[in-house]
JSON list of C-alpha atoms in Angstrom, two decimals:
[
{"chain": "A", "resi": 195, "resn": "MET", "atom": "CA", "xyz": [-11.55, -14.27, -14.09]},
{"chain": "A", "resi": 196, "resn": "LYS", "atom": "CA", "xyz": [-12.01, -10.52, -14.10]},
{"chain": "A", "resi": 197, "resn": "PHE", "atom": "CA", "xyz": [-9.15, -8.37, -12.91]},
{"chain": "A", "resi": 198, "resn": "GLN", "atom": "CA", "xyz": [-10.24, -4.90, -11.90]},
{"chain": "A", "resi": 199, "resn": "SER", "atom": "CA", "xyz": [-6.80, -3.31, -11.74]},
{"chain": "A", "resi": 200, "resn": "ASN", "atom": "CA", "xyz": [-3.77, -3.87, -13.86]},
{"chain": "A", "resi": 201, "resn": "MET", "atom": "CA", "xyz": [-0.10, -3.18, -13.90]},
{"chain": "A", "resi": 202, "resn": "LEU", "atom": "CA", "xyz": [1.98, -3.05, -17.05]},
{"chain": "A", "resi": 203, "resn": "LEU", "atom": "CA", "xyz": [5.65, -3.48, -16.33]},
{"chain": "A", "resi": 204, "resn": "ALA", "atom": "CA", "xyz": [6.91, -2.36, -19.69]},
{"chain": "A", "resi": 205, "resn": "ALA", "atom": "CA", "xyz": [10.15, -1.64, -21.50]},
{"chain": "A", "resi": 206, "resn": "MET", "atom": "CA", "xyz": [11.78, -4.85, -20.32]},
{"chain": "A", "resi": 207, "resn": "ALA", "atom": "CA", "xyz": [13.96, -4.66, -23.39]},
{"chain": "A", "resi": 208, "resn": "LEU", "atom": "CA", "xyz": [16.56, -7.16, -24.47]},
{"chain": "A", "resi": 209, "resn": "ALA", "atom": "CA", "xyz": [19.87, -5.32, -24.11]},
{"chain": "A", "resi": 210, "resn": "PRO", "atom": "CA", "xyz": [21.99, -6.60, -27.01]},
{"chain": "A", "resi": 211, "resn": "ALA", "atom": "CA", "xyz": [22.10, -4.04, -29.82]},
{"chain": "A", "resi": 212, "resn": "VAL", "atom": "CA", "xyz": [21.27, -6.71, -32.38]},
{"chain": "A", "resi": 213, "resn": "VAL", "atom": "CA", "xyz": [17.81, -7.07, -30.91]},
{"chain": "A", "resi": 214, "resn": "SER", "atom": "CA", "xyz": [15.41, -4.59, -32.47]},
{"chain": "A", "resi": 215, "resn": "ALA", "atom": "CA", "xyz": [12.81, -2.57, -30.59]},
{"chain": "A", "resi": 216, "resn": "ALA", "atom": "CA", "xyz": [10.13, -4.76, -32.11]},
{"chain": "A", "resi": 217, "resn": "SER", "atom": "CA", "xyz": [11.51, -7.73, -30.14]},
{"chain": "A", "resi": 218, "resn": "LYS", "atom": "CA", "xyz": [11.16, -6.17, -26.71]},
{"chain": "A", "resi": 219, "resn": "ILE", "atom": "CA", "xyz": [9.50, -8.35, -24.11]},
{"chain": "A", "resi": 220, "resn": "GLN", "atom": "CA", "xyz": [6.95, -6.87, -21.73]},
{"chain": "A", "resi": 221, "resn": "VAL", "atom": "CA", "xyz": [5.70, -8.25, -18.45]},
{"chain": "A", "resi": 222, "resn": "GLU", "atom": "CA", "xyz": [2.13, -7.32, -17.62]},
{"chain": "A", "resi": 223, "resn": "VAL", "atom": "CA", "xyz": [0.88, -7.79, -14.05]},
{"chain": "A", "resi": 224, "resn": "ARG", "atom": "CA", "xyz": [-2.80, -7.51, -13.25]},
{"chain": "A", "resi": 225, "resn": "TYR", "atom": "CA", "xyz": [-4.17, -7.70, -9.73]},
{"chain": "A", "resi": 226, "resn": "SER", "atom": "CA", "xyz": [-7.69, -7.55, -8.38]},
{"chain": "A", "resi": 227, "resn": "ASN", "atom": "CA", "xyz": [-9.07, -4.65, -6.37]},
{"chain": "A", "resi": 228, "resn": "GLU", "atom": "CA", "xyz": [-10.59, -7.02, -3.82]},
{"chain": "A", "resi": 229, "resn": "MET", "atom": "CA", "xyz": [-8.22, -7.45, -0.88]},
{"chain": "A", "resi": 230, "resn": "ILE", "atom": "CA", "xyz": [-8.07, -10.60, 1.24]},
{"chain": "A", "resi": 231, "resn": "ASP", "atom": "CA", "xyz": [-6.96, -10.59, 4.87]},
{"chain": "A", "resi": 232, "resn": "VAL", "atom": "CA", "xyz": [-4.51, -13.51, 5.09]},
{"chain": "A", "resi": 233, "resn": "GLY", "atom": "CA", "xyz": [-3.39, -12.83, 8.65]},
{"chain": "A", "resi": 234, "resn": "ASN", "atom": "CA", "xyz": [0.28, -13.53, 9.35]},
{"chain": "A", "resi": 235, "resn": "LEU", "atom": "CA", "xyz": [0.77, -15.78, 6.32]},
{"chain": "A", "resi": 236, "resn": "GLU", "atom": "CA", "xyz": [4.45, -15.70, 5.30]},
{"chain": "A", "resi": 237, "resn": "LEU", "atom": "CA", "xyz": [4.03, -14.27, 1.82]},
{"chain": "A", "resi": 238, "resn": "PHE", "atom": "CA", "xyz": [7.59, -14.77, 0.61]},
{"chain": "A", "resi": 239, "resn": "ALA", "atom": "CA", "xyz": [7.69, -18.37, 1.82]},
{"chain": "A", "resi": 240, "resn": "GLU", "atom": "CA", "xyz": [4.32, -19.28, 0.31]},
{"chain": "A", "resi": 241, "resn": "THR", "atom": "CA", "xyz": [4.93, -17.62, -3.07]},
{"chain": "A", "resi": 242, "resn": "TRP", "atom": "CA", "xyz": [8.56, -17.18, -4.18]},
{"chain": "A", "resi": 243, "resn": "GLN", "atom": "CA", "xyz": [10.06, -19.97, -2.06]},
{"chain": "A", "resi": 244, "resn": "LYS", "atom": "CA", "xyz": [7.23, -22.37, -2.81]},
{"chain": "A", "resi": 245, "resn": "ILE", "atom": "CA", "xyz": [7.67, -21.91, -6.56]},
{"chain": "A", "resi": 246, "resn": "TYR", "atom": "CA", "xyz": [11.42, -22.49, -6.52]},
{"chain": "A", "resi": 247, "resn": "SER", "atom": "CA", "xyz": [11.23, -25.43, -4.11]},
{"chain": "A", "resi": 248, "resn": "THR", "atom": "CA", "xyz": [8.58, -27.30, -6.11]},
{"chain": "A", "resi": 249, "resn": "ALA", "atom": "CA", "xyz": [9.78, -30.18, -8.25]},
{"chain": "A", "resi": 250, "resn": "GLY", "atom": "CA", "xyz": [9.58, -29.40, -11.97]},
{"chain": "A", "resi": 251, "resn": "ASN", "atom": "CA", "xyz": [9.61, -25.62, -11.49]},
{"chain": "A", "resi": 252, "resn": "GLY", "atom": "CA", "xyz": [11.85, -25.28, -14.52]},
{"chain": "A", "resi": 253, "resn": "ARG", "atom": "CA", "xyz": [8.72, -25.76, -16.64]},
{"chain": "A", "resi": 254, "resn": "SER", "atom": "CA", "xyz": [5.63, -25.13, -14.51]},
{"chain": "A", "resi": 255, "resn": "ILE", "atom": "CA", "xyz": [3.96, -25.19, -11.11]},
{"chain": "A", "resi": 256, "resn": "LEU", "atom": "CA", "xyz": [0.48, -26.10, -9.92]},
{"chain": "A", "resi": 257, "resn": "SER", "atom": "CA", "xyz": [-0.26, -26.08, -6.19]},
{"chain": "A", "resi": 258, "resn": "ASP", "atom": "CA", "xyz": [-3.27, -25.61, -3.93]},
{"chain": "A", "resi": 259, "resn": "THR", "atom": "CA", "xyz": [-2.43, -25.29, -0.23]},
{"chain": "A", "resi": 260, "resn": "SER", "atom": "CA", "xyz": [-4.44, -24.34, 2.85]},
{"chain": "A", "resi": 261, "resn": "TYR", "atom": "CA", "xyz": [-3.06, -22.74, 5.99]},
{"chain": "A", "resi": 262, "resn": "THR", "atom": "CA", "xyz": [-4.29, -21.65, 9.39]},
{"chain": "A", "resi": 263, "resn": "THR", "atom": "CA", "xyz": [-2.97, -18.22, 10.31]},
{"chain": "A", "resi": 264, "resn": "ASN", "atom": "CA", "xyz": [-3.35, -15.68, 13.09]},
{"chain": "A", "resi": 265, "resn": "ALA", "atom": "CA", "xyz": [-4.88, -12.26, 12.59]},
{"chain": "A", "resi": 266, "resn": "SER", "atom": "CA", "xyz": [-5.59, -11.20, 16.17]},
{"chain": "A", "resi": 267, "resn": "SER", "atom": "CA", "xyz": [-3.91, -8.34, 17.98]},
{"chain": "A", "resi": 268, "resn": "CYS", "atom": "CA", "xyz": [-4.37, -10.36, 21.18]},
{"chain": "A", "resi": 269, "resn": "GLY", "atom": "CA", "xyz": [-4.44, -14.08, 20.41]},
{"chain": "A", "resi": 270, "resn": "SER", "atom": "CA", "xyz": [-5.03, -16.32, 23.40]},
{"chain": "A", "resi": 271, "resn": "TRP", "atom": "CA", "xyz": [-2.57, -19.07, 24.27]},
{"chain": "A", "resi": 272, "resn": "ASP", "atom": "CA", "xyz": [-5.26, -21.67, 23.55]},
{"chain": "A", "resi": 273, "resn": "SER", "atom": "CA", "xyz": [-6.06, -20.34, 20.06]},
{"chain": "A", "resi": 274, "resn": "LYS", "atom": "CA", "xyz": [-5.22, -22.64, 17.15]},
{"chain": "A", "resi": 275, "resn": "GLY", "atom": "CA", "xyz": [-5.45, -19.74, 14.69]},
{"chain": "A", "resi": 276, "resn": "ASP", "atom": "CA", "xyz": [-8.36, -17.60, 13.61]},
{"chain": "A", "resi": 277, "resn": "ARG", "atom": "CA", "xyz": [-8.10, -17.49, 9.83]},
{"chain": "A", "resi": 278, "resn": "ASP", "atom": "CA", "xyz": [-8.23, -20.20, 7.19]},
{"chain": "A", "resi": 279, "resn": "VAL", "atom": "CA", "xyz": [-6.22, -19.18, 4.14]},
{"chain": "A", "resi": 280, "resn": "ARG", "atom": "CA", "xyz": [-5.97, -20.89, 0.77]},
{"chain": "A", "resi": 281, "resn": "VAL", "atom": "CA", "xyz": [-3.23, -20.16, -1.76]},
{"chain": "A", "resi": 282, "resn": "LYS", "atom": "CA", "xyz": [-3.34, -21.41, -5.36]},
{"chain": "A", "resi": 283, "resn": "VAL", "atom": "CA", "xyz": [-0.26, -21.05, -7.56]},
{"chain": "A", "resi": 284, "resn": "ASN", "atom": "CA", "xyz": [-0.50, -21.81, -11.28]},
{"chain": "A", "resi": 285, "resn": "GLY", "atom": "CA", "xyz": [2.30, -21.04, -13.72]},
{"chain": "A", "resi": 286, "resn": "GLN", "atom": "CA", "xyz": [3.97, -22.24, -16.88]},
{"chain": "A", "resi": 287, "resn": "TRP", "atom": "CA", "xyz": [7.01, -21.06, -18.81]},
{"chain": "A", "resi": 288, "resn": "GLY", "atom": "CA", "xyz": [9.53, -22.22, -21.37]},
{"chain": "A", "resi": 289, "resn": "LYS", "atom": "CA", "xyz": [12.48, -21.21, -23.51]},
{"chain": "A", "resi": 290, "resn": "ILE", "atom": "CA", "xyz": [12.06, -17.90, -25.31]},
{"chain": "A", "resi": 291, "resn": "PRO", "atom": "CA", "xyz": [14.39, -17.01, -28.21]},
{"chain": "A", "resi": 292, "resn": "ASP", "atom": "CA", "xyz": [17.23, -14.67, -27.15]},
{"chain": "A", "resi": 293, "resn": "LEU", "atom": "CA", "xyz": [16.67, -15.45, -23.45]},
{"chain": "A", "resi": 294, "resn": "GLY", "atom": "CA", "xyz": [18.30, -17.94, -21.10]},
{"chain": "A", "resi": 295, "resn": "PRO", "atom": "CA", "xyz": [16.55, -21.21, -20.19]},
{"chain": "A", "resi": 296, "resn": "ASN", "atom": "CA", "xyz": [15.00, -19.84, -16.98]},
{"chain": "A", "resi": 297, "resn": "ASP", "atom": "CA", "xyz": [14.78, -16.12, -17.74]},
{"chain": "A", "resi": 298, "resn": "SER", "atom": "CA", "xyz": [11.04, -16.11, -18.47]},
{"chain": "A", "resi": 299, "resn": "ARG", "atom": "CA", "xyz": [10.28, -17.94, -15.22]},
{"chain": "A", "resi": 300, "resn": "ASP", "atom": "CA", "xyz": [12.54, -15.68, -13.20]},
{"chain": "A", "resi": 301, "resn": "ALA", "atom": "CA", "xyz": [11.05, -12.52, -14.73]},
{"chain": "A", "resi": 302, "resn": "LEU", "atom": "CA", "xyz": [7.49, -13.66, -13.98]},
{"chain": "A", "resi": 303, "resn": "VAL", "atom": "CA", "xyz": [8.26, -14.74, -10.41]},
{"chain": "A", "resi": 304, "resn": "SER", "atom": "CA", "xyz": [10.36, -11.72, -9.46]},
{"chain": "A", "resi": 305, "resn": "THR", "atom": "CA", "xyz": [7.97, -9.19, -10.97]},
{"chain": "A", "resi": 306, "resn": "LEU", "atom": "CA", "xyz": [4.83, -10.72, -9.49]},
{"chain": "A", "resi": 307, "resn": "SER", "atom": "CA", "xyz": [6.52, -11.04, -6.08]},
{"chain": "A", "resi": 308, "resn": "LYS", "atom": "CA", "xyz": [7.64, -7.40, -6.16]},
{"chain": "A", "resi": 309, "resn": "VAL", "atom": "CA", "xyz": [4.16, -6.17, -7.02]},
{"chain": "A", "resi": 310, "resn": "LEU", "atom": "CA", "xyz": [2.57, -8.37, -4.35]},
{"chain": "A", "resi": 311, "resn": "ASP", "atom": "CA", "xyz": [5.03, -7.10, -1.75]},
{"chain": "A", "resi": 312, "resn": "GLU", "atom": "CA", "xyz": [4.40, -3.45, -2.61]},
{"chain": "A", "resi": 313, "resn": "VAL", "atom": "CA", "xyz": [0.61, -3.81, -2.70]},
{"chain": "A", "resi": 314, "resn": "SER", "atom": "CA", "xyz": [0.49, -5.62, 0.65]},
{"chain": "A", "resi": 315, "resn": "LYS", "atom": "CA", "xyz": [3.12, -3.49, 2.38]},
{"chain": "A", "resi": 316, "resn": "GLY", "atom": "CA", "xyz": [0.75, -0.68, 3.29]},
{"chain": "A", "resi": 317, "resn": "THR", "atom": "CA", "xyz": [-1.81, -3.06, 4.78]},
{"chain": "A", "resi": 318, "resn": "GLY", "atom": "CA", "xyz": [0.44, -4.49, 7.51]},
{"chain": "A", "resi": 319, "resn": "TYR", "atom": "CA", "xyz": [-0.89, -4.76, 11.05]},
{"chain": "A", "resi": 320, "resn": "ASN", "atom": "CA", "xyz": [0.32, -6.15, 14.38]},
{"chain": "A", "resi": 321, "resn": "VAL", "atom": "CA", "xyz": [-0.44, -9.76, 15.27]},
{"chain": "A", "resi": 322, "resn": "PHE", "atom": "CA", "xyz": [0.28, -10.95, 18.81]},
{"chain": "A", "resi": 323, "resn": "SER", "atom": "CA", "xyz": [-0.18, -14.57, 19.87]},
{"chain": "A", "resi": 324, "resn": "ASN", "atom": "CA", "xyz": [0.29, -16.91, 22.83]},
{"chain": "A", "resi": 325, "resn": "CYS", "atom": "CA", "xyz": [-1.18, -14.26, 25.12]},
{"chain": "A", "resi": 326, "resn": "TYR", "atom": "CA", "xyz": [-1.88, -14.79, 28.83]},
{"chain": "A", "resi": 327, "resn": "GLY", "atom": "CA", "xyz": [-3.67, -12.78, 31.49]},
{"chain": "A", "resi": 328, "resn": "LEU", "atom": "CA", "xyz": [-6.73, -12.13, 29.35]},
{"chain": "A", "resi": 329, "resn": "THR", "atom": "CA", "xyz": [-8.93, -12.38, 32.44]},
{"chain": "A", "resi": 330, "resn": "TRP", "atom": "CA", "xyz": [-8.20, -11.31, 36.00]},
{"chain": "A", "resi": 331, "resn": "GLN", "atom": "CA", "xyz": [-8.08, -14.96, 37.06]},
{"chain": "A", "resi": 332, "resn": "GLU", "atom": "CA", "xyz": [-5.65, -16.16, 34.38]},
{"chain": "A", "resi": 333, "resn": "ALA", "atom": "CA", "xyz": [-2.05, -16.59, 35.45]},
{"chain": "A", "resi": 334, "resn": "ILE", "atom": "CA", "xyz": [0.89, -15.37, 33.39]},
{"chain": "A", "resi": 335, "resn": "PRO", "atom": "CA", "xyz": [3.86, -17.73, 32.96]},
{"chain": "A", "resi": 336, "resn": "LYS", "atom": "CA", "xyz": [7.49, -16.88, 33.47]},
{"chain": "A", "resi": 337, "resn": "TRP", "atom": "CA", "xyz": [8.76, -16.62, 29.91]},
{"chain": "A", "resi": 338, "resn": "PRO", "atom": "CA", "xyz": [11.77, -18.86, 29.15]},
{"chain": "A", "resi": 339, "resn": "GLY", "atom": "CA", "xyz": [13.01, -16.30, 26.61]},
{"chain": "A", "resi": 340, "resn": "PRO", "atom": "CA", "xyz": [12.08, -12.88, 25.18]},
{"chain": "A", "resi": 341, "resn": "HIS", "atom": "CA", "xyz": [8.41, -11.97, 24.89]},
{"chain": "A", "resi": 342, "resn": "ALA", "atom": "CA", "xyz": [6.67, -9.43, 22.67]},
{"chain": "A", "resi": 343, "resn": "CYS", "atom": "CA", "xyz": [4.52, -7.21, 24.90]},
{"chain": "A", "resi": 344, "resn": "GLY", "atom": "CA", "xyz": [3.46, -6.52, 28.47]},
{"chain": "A", "resi": 345, "resn": "GLY", "atom": "CA", "xyz": [5.36, -7.24, 31.67]},
{"chain": "A", "resi": 346, "resn": "ALA", "atom": "CA", "xyz": [9.07, -6.63, 32.11]},
{"chain": "A", "resi": 347, "resn": "ASN", "atom": "CA", "xyz": [11.39, -5.96, 29.17]},
{"chain": "A", "resi": 348, "resn": "PRO", "atom": "CA", "xyz": [9.10, -6.73, 26.20]},
{"chain": "A", "resi": 349, "resn": "THR", "atom": "CA", "xyz": [10.68, -6.65, 22.75]},
{"chain": "A", "resi": 350, "resn": "VAL", "atom": "CA", "xyz": [7.89, -4.99, 20.72]},
{"chain": "A", "resi": 351, "resn": "ARG", "atom": "CA", "xyz": [5.75, -2.71, 22.87]},
{"chain": "A", "resi": 352, "resn": "PRO", "atom": "CA", "xyz": [5.34, -2.02, 26.61]},
{"chain": "A", "resi": 353, "resn": "GLU", "atom": "CA", "xyz": [1.65, -2.90, 26.72]},
{"chain": "A", "resi": 354, "resn": "CYS", "atom": "CA", "xyz": [-0.22, -5.51, 24.74]},
{"chain": "A", "resi": 355, "resn": "MET", "atom": "CA", "xyz": [-3.22, -4.71, 22.56]},
{"chain": "A", "resi": 356, "resn": "CYS", "atom": "CA", "xyz": [-5.53, -6.65, 24.87]},
{"chain": "A", "resi": 357, "resn": "ASP", "atom": "CA", "xyz": [-8.51, -5.53, 26.93]},
{"chain": "A", "resi": 358, "resn": "LEU", "atom": "CA", "xyz": [-6.58, -5.91, 30.18]},
{"chain": "A", "resi": 359, "resn": "GLY", "atom": "CA", "xyz": [-3.47, -3.80, 30.49]},
{"chain": "A", "resi": 360, "resn": "THR", "atom": "CA", "xyz": [-1.73, -6.49, 32.53]},
{"chain": "A", "resi": 361, "resn": "ALA", "atom": "CA", "xyz": [-1.86, -9.10, 29.74]},
{"chain": "A", "resi": 362, "resn": "GLN", "atom": "CA", "xyz": [1.34, -10.42, 28.17]},
{"chain": "A", "resi": 363, "resn": "CYS", "atom": "CA", "xyz": [1.96, -12.01, 24.76]},
{"chain": "A", "resi": 364, "resn": "GLU", "atom": "CA", "xyz": [4.95, -14.08, 23.75]},
{"chain": "A", "resi": 365, "resn": "THR", "atom": "CA", "xyz": [5.11, -13.70, 19.97]},
{"chain": "A", "resi": 366, "resn": "HIS", "atom": "CA", "xyz": [4.65, -10.92, 17.41]},
{"chain": "A", "resi": 367, "resn": "SER", "atom": "CA", "xyz": [4.26, -11.08, 13.64]},
{"chain": "A", "resi": 368, "resn": "TRP", "atom": "CA", "xyz": [2.76, -9.00, 10.84]},
{"chain": "A", "resi": 369, "resn": "GLY", "atom": "CA", "xyz": [-0.61, -9.54, 9.23]},
{"chain": "A", "resi": 370, "resn": "HIS", "atom": "CA", "xyz": [-1.37, -8.39, 5.68]},
{"chain": "A", "resi": 371, "resn": "LYS", "atom": "CA", "xyz": [-4.06, -8.06, 3.08]},
{"chain": "A", "resi": 372, "resn": "VAL", "atom": "CA", "xyz": [-3.35, -9.18, -0.47]},
{"chain": "A", "resi": 373, "resn": "PRO", "atom": "CA", "xyz": [-5.24, -9.06, -3.78]},
{"chain": "A", "resi": 374, "resn": "SER", "atom": "CA", "xyz": [-7.60, -11.98, -4.24]},
{"chain": "A", "resi": 375, "resn": "SER", "atom": "CA", "xyz": [-5.83, -12.70, -7.53]},
{"chain": "A", "resi": 376, "resn": "ILE", "atom": "CA", "xyz": [-2.61, -11.53, -9.15]},
{"chain": "A", "resi": 377, "resn": "LYS", "atom": "CA", "xyz": [-1.39, -12.60, -12.58]},
{"chain": "A", "resi": 378, "resn": "ALA", "atom": "CA", "xyz": [1.74, -11.99, -14.67]},
{"chain": "A", "resi": 379, "resn": "ASN", "atom": "CA", "xyz": [1.89, -12.44, -18.46]},
{"chain": "A", "resi": 380, "resn": "LEU", "atom": "CA", "xyz": [4.64, -12.05, -21.06]},
{"chain": "A", "resi": 381, "resn": "TYR", "atom": "CA", "xyz": [4.18, -10.25, -24.39]},
{"chain": "A", "resi": 382, "resn": "ARG", "atom": "CA", "xyz": [6.46, -9.93, -27.41]},
{"chain": "A", "resi": 383, "resn": "ASP", "atom": "CA", "xyz": [5.67, -7.60, -30.29]},
{"chain": "A", "resi": 384, "resn": "GLY", "atom": "CA", "xyz": [2.23, -7.21, -28.73]},
{"chain": "A", "resi": 385, "resn": "ALA", "atom": "CA", "xyz": [1.55, -10.94, -28.93]},
{"chain": "A", "resi": 386, "resn": "LEU", "atom": "CA", "xyz": [0.68, -12.83, -25.75]},
{"chain": "A", "resi": 387, "resn": "LEU", "atom": "CA", "xyz": [3.17, -15.60, -25.01]},
{"chain": "A", "resi": 388, "resn": "ALA", "atom": "CA", "xyz": [2.29, -18.85, -23.28]},
{"chain": "A", "resi": 389, "resn": "ASP", "atom": "CA", "xyz": [4.40, -17.96, -20.25]},
{"chain": "A", "resi": 390, "resn": "THR", "atom": "CA", "xyz": [2.22, -16.93, -17.31]},
{"chain": "A", "resi": 391, "resn": "LEU", "atom": "CA", "xyz": [1.99, -17.03, -13.51]},
{"chain": "A", "resi": 392, "resn": "THR", "atom": "CA", "xyz": [-1.14, -16.65, -11.38]},
{"chain": "A", "resi": 393, "resn": "ILE", "atom": "CA", "xyz": [-1.55, -16.66, -7.59]},
{"chain": "A", "resi": 394, "resn": "ASP", "atom": "CA", "xyz": [-5.03, -16.69, -6.03]},
{"chain": "A", "resi": 395, "resn": "PHE", "atom": "CA", "xyz": [-5.74, -16.03, -2.35]},
{"chain": "A", "resi": 396, "resn": "SER", "atom": "CA", "xyz": [-8.90, -16.75, -0.37]},
{"chain": "A", "resi": 397, "resn": "ALA", "atom": "CA", "xyz": [-9.68, -16.59, 3.35]},
{"chain": "A", "resi": 398, "resn": "ASN", "atom": "CA", "xyz": [-12.58, -16.61, 5.75]},
{"chain": "A", "resi": 399, "resn": "ALA", "atom": "CA", "xyz": [-12.59, -12.82, 6.02]},
{"chain": "A", "resi": 400, "resn": "VAL", "atom": "CA", "xyz": [-12.57, -10.36, 3.14]},
{"chain": "A", "resi": 401, "resn": "ALA", "atom": "CA", "xyz": [-12.04, -6.60, 2.98]},
{"chain": "A", "resi": 402, "resn": "LYS", "atom": "CA", "xyz": [-13.18, -5.24, -0.38]},
{"chain": "A", "resi": 403, "resn": "ASP", "atom": "CA", "xyz": [-12.22, -2.37, -2.69]},
{"chain": "A", "resi": 404, "resn": "GLU", "atom": "CA", "xyz": [-8.89, -1.39, -1.19]},
{"chain": "A", "resi": 405, "resn": "GLY", "atom": "CA", "xyz": [-6.31, -2.30, -3.80]},
{"chain": "A", "resi": 406, "resn": "CYS", "atom": "CA", "xyz": [-6.59, 0.52, -6.36]},
{"chain": "A", "resi": 407, "resn": "GLY", "atom": "CA", "xyz": [-5.71, 3.23, -3.88]},
{"chain": "A", "resi": 408, "resn": "MET", "atom": "CA", "xyz": [-2.17, 1.86, -3.72]},
{"chain": "A", "resi": 409, "resn": "ALA", "atom": "CA", "xyz": [-1.47, 1.92, -7.48]},
{"chain": "A", "resi": 410, "resn": "GLY", "atom": "CA", "xyz": [0.39, 5.23, -7.37]},
{"chain": "A", "resi": 411, "resn": "THR", "atom": "CA", "xyz": [2.55, 4.12, -4.47]},
{"chain": "A", "resi": 412, "resn": "VAL", "atom": "CA", "xyz": [3.41, 0.88, -6.27]},
{"chain": "A", "resi": 413, "resn": "THR", "atom": "CA", "xyz": [4.36, 2.80, -9.43]},
{"chain": "A", "resi": 414, "resn": "LYS", "atom": "CA", "xyz": [6.79, 4.99, -7.53]},
{"chain": "A", "resi": 415, "resn": "ALA", "atom": "CA", "xyz": [8.26, 2.12, -5.54]},
{"chain": "A", "resi": 416, "resn": "LEU", "atom": "CA", "xyz": [8.95, 0.00, -8.63]},
{"chain": "A", "resi": 417, "resn": "ALA", "atom": "CA", "xyz": [10.05, 2.77, -10.98]},
{"chain": "A", "resi": 418, "resn": "THR", "atom": "CA", "xyz": [13.59, 1.38, -11.25]},
{"chain": "A", "resi": 419, "resn": "PHE", "atom": "CA", "xyz": [12.80, -2.30, -10.75]},
{"chain": "A", "resi": 420, "resn": "ILE", "atom": "CA", "xyz": [14.34, -4.63, -13.34]},
{"chain": "A", "resi": 421, "resn": "PRO", "atom": "CA", "xyz": [12.41, -7.93, -13.44]},
{"chain": "A", "resi": 422, "resn": "GLY", "atom": "CA", "xyz": [15.22, -10.07, -14.76]},
{"chain": "A", "resi": 423, "resn": "VAL", "atom": "CA", "xyz": [18.92, -10.22, -15.49]},
{"chain": "A", "resi": 424, "resn": "GLY", "atom": "CA", "xyz": [20.12, -6.64, -15.76]},
{"chain": "A", "resi": 425, "resn": "GLU", "atom": "CA", "xyz": [21.89, -7.22, -19.05]},
{"chain": "A", "resi": 426, "resn": "LEU", "atom": "CA", "xyz": [18.73, -8.55, -20.65]},
{"chain": "A", "resi": 427, "resn": "PHE", "atom": "CA", "xyz": [15.97, -6.36, -19.29]},
{"chain": "A", "resi": 428, "resn": "ALA", "atom": "CA", "xyz": [15.43, -2.63, -18.85]},
{"chain": "A", "resi": 429, "resn": "ALA", "atom": "CA", "xyz": [13.15, -1.00, -16.30]},
{"chain": "A", "resi": 430, "resn": "GLY", "atom": "CA", "xyz": [9.95, 0.94, -16.83]},
{"chain": "A", "resi": 431, "resn": "ILE", "atom": "CA", "xyz": [6.48, 0.88, -15.29]},
{"chain": "A", "resi": 432, "resn": "GLU", "atom": "CA", "xyz": [3.02, 2.07, -16.22]},
{"chain": "A", "resi": 433, "resn": "ILE", "atom": "CA", "xyz": [0.15, 1.44, -13.83]},
{"chain": "A", "resi": 434, "resn": "SER", "atom": "CA", "xyz": [-3.58, 1.89, -14.19]},
{"chain": "A", "resi": 435, "resn": "CYS", "atom": "CA", "xyz": [-6.40, 0.88, -11.90]},
{"chain": "A", "resi": 436, "resn": "ALA", "atom": "CA", "xyz": [-10.18, 0.90, -12.17]}
]
């Protein structure tokens, strides 16, 4: 698979003085420039949490899961979702000399998750669902609890993002776009190790060529990020995108 942009999270050096510079471990993260609109998919739950909750995650993970998400700024109460999203997670890791039993896994997962969060952060948009009053004839219920927009005392905004100003929506969430593929590798002394983690996203709507513009922002945001146990890894980032 071709990755059009790449991120090298370097200088993740083993801290003990007995470890020479030649033994430094680097995490390289590459992500594609093609951005996928995944609606209000819960990124943390379907990446980080999924990995750590999967049986056998001490050695590897392989999952392929489909979801129905919402991506509408005014989703009708009778909508079952308007976006089909597929998430594939494929990773493997093992014991690396001088590291703890799970350090390689944790470095891959935390680094990839951080990059994914930073890349998607700037693409966030409002998603409102369970909306009523989308036509003049449609009644609006009396909400049993707080509601997001429209009507009296909304929690998010005074008016909904619907065609009719009198509409009301019960729930609010955030939609995002993510790279179609993001992959983390480990290197030692320039040699590629077997430890790797890849997450692929696909959906029924695609927005292309938007990822590279965020490379500089991601570099700044992760300048001090340490992708593992602080005593074992040092921070440092170099990012390029094409």
